[in-house]
CSV table of C-alpha atoms in Angstrom, one decimal:
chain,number,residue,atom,x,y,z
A,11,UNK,CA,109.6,96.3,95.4
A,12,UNK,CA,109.8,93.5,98.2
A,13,UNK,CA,107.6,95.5,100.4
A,14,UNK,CA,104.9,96.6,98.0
A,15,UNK,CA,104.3,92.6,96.8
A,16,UNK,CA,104.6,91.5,100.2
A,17,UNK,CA,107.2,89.3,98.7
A,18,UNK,CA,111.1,88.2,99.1
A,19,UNK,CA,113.2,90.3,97.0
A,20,UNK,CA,115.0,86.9,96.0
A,21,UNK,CA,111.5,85.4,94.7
A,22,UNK,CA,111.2,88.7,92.8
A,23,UNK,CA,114.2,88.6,91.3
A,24,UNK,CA,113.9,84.7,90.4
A,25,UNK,CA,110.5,85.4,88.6
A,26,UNK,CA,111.6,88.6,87.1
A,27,UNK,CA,114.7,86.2,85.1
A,28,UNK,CA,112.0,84.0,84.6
A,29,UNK,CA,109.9,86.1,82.5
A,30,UNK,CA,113.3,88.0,81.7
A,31,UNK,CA,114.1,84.5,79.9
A,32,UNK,CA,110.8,84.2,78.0
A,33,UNK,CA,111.3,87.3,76.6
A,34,UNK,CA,114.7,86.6,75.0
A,35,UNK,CA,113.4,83.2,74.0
A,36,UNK,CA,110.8,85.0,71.7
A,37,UNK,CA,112.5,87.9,70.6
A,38,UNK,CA,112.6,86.6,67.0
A,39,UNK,CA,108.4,87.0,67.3
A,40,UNK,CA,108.2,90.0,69.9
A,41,UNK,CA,111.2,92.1,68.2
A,42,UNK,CA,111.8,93.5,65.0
A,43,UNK,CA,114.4,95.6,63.5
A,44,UNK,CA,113.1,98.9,61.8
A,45,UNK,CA,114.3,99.7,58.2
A,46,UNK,CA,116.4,102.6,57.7
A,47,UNK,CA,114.5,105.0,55.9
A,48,UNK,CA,115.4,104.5,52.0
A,49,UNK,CA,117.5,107.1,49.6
A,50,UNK,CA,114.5,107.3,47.7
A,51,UNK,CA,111.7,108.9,50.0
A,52,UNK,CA,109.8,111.0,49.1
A,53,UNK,CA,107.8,112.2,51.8
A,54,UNK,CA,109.6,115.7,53.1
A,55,UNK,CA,109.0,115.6,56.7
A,56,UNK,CA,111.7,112.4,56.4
A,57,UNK,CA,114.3,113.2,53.5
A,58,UNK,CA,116.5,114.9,56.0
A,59,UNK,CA,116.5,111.4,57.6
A,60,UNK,CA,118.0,108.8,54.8
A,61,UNK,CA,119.4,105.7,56.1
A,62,UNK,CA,118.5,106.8,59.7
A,63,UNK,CA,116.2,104.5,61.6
A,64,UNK,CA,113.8,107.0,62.9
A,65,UNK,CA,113.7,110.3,64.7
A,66,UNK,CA,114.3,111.2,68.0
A,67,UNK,CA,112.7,113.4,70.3
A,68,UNK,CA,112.3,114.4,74.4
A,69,UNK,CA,109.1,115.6,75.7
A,70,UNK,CA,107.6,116.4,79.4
A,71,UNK,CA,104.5,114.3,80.3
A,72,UNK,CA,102.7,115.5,83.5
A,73,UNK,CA,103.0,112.7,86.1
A,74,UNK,CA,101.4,112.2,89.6
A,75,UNK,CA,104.0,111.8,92.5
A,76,UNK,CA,104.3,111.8,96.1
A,77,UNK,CA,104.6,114.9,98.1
A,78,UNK,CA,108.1,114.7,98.8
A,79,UNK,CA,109.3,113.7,95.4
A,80,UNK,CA,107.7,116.9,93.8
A,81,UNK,CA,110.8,119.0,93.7
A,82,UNK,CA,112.7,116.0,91.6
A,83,UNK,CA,110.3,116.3,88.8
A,84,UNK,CA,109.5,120.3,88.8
A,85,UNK,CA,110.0,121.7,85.0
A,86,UNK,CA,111.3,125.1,84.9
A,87,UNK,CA,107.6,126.3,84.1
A,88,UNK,CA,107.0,124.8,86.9
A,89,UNK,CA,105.3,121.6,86.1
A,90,UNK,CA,105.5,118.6,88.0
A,91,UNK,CA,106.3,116.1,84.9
A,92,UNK,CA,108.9,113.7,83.9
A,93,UNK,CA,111.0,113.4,80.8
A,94,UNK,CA,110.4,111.1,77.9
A,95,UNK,CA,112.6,110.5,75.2
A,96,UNK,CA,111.3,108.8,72.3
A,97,UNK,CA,112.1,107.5,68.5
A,98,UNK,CA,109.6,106.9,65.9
A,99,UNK,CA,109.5,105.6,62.5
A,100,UNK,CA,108.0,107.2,59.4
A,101,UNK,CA,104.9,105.5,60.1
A,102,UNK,CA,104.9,106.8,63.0
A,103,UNK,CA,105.4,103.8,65.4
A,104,UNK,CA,107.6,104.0,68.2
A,105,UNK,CA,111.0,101.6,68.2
A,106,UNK,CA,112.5,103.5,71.1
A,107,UNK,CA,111.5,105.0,74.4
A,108,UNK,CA,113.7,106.2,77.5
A,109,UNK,CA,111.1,107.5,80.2
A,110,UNK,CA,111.6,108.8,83.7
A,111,UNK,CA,114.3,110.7,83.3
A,112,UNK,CA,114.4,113.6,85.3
A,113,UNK,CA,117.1,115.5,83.1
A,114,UNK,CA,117.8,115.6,79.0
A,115,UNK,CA,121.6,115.6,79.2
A,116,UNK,CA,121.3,112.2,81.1
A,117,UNK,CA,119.3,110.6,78.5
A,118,UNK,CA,121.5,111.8,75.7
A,119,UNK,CA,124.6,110.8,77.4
A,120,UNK,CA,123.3,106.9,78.2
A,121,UNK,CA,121.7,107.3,74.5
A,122,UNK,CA,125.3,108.0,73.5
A,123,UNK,CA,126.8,105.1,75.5
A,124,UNK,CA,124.4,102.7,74.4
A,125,UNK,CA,125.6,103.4,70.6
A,126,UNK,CA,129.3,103.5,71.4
A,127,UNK,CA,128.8,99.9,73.3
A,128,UNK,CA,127.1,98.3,70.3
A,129,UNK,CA,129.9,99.2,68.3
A,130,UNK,CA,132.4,97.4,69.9
């Protein structure tokens, strides 16, 4: 990242927990916590999800990469696209998003991490 801002990677990294800061300073206004979806919905594309926050779901998007790194991102229709996993909300607005993953299993696994550290 140094080289492509003609820039220290020190200054980067001091500006990047700069703004890194702000962000956790503001939470409270940038950040909300969904709702579960209630026992009582009644719309059936979500009453298999009660007291869930969302659903989740991995899709390719087509993506534009150097030469060399083609192989990485090949889909097995042969594609060159990278993998985005995403959560949504019943009103349809996204509350999570994993992209650039090159491989579904990997994304589930850190997904699975990620739940198993925030219950500890």
């Amino acid at each position: 990242m140094s080289s492509r801002f003609k820039q220290s990677g020190e200054t980067i990294s001091r500006y990047f927990n700069s703004i890194l800061d702000g962000v956790i300073r503001l939470q409270g206004r940038l950040l909300k916590v969904p709702e579960p979806i209630l026992d009582n919905c009644t719309d059936n594309r979500w009453r298999w999800f009660k007291k869930c926050l969302g659903a989740l779901d991995g899709t390719y998007i087509r993506v534009r990469v150097p030469e060399q790194d083609k192989p990485r991102y090949r889909t097995r229709k042969g594609e060159v696209a990278t993998n985005v996993l995403g959560v949504c909300t019943p009103d349809m607005k996204f509350i999570f998003v994993f992209p650039g993953w090159e491989d579904l299993r990997q994304i589930l696994g850190c997904y699975e991490m990620q739940l198993v550290d925030q219950q500890d």
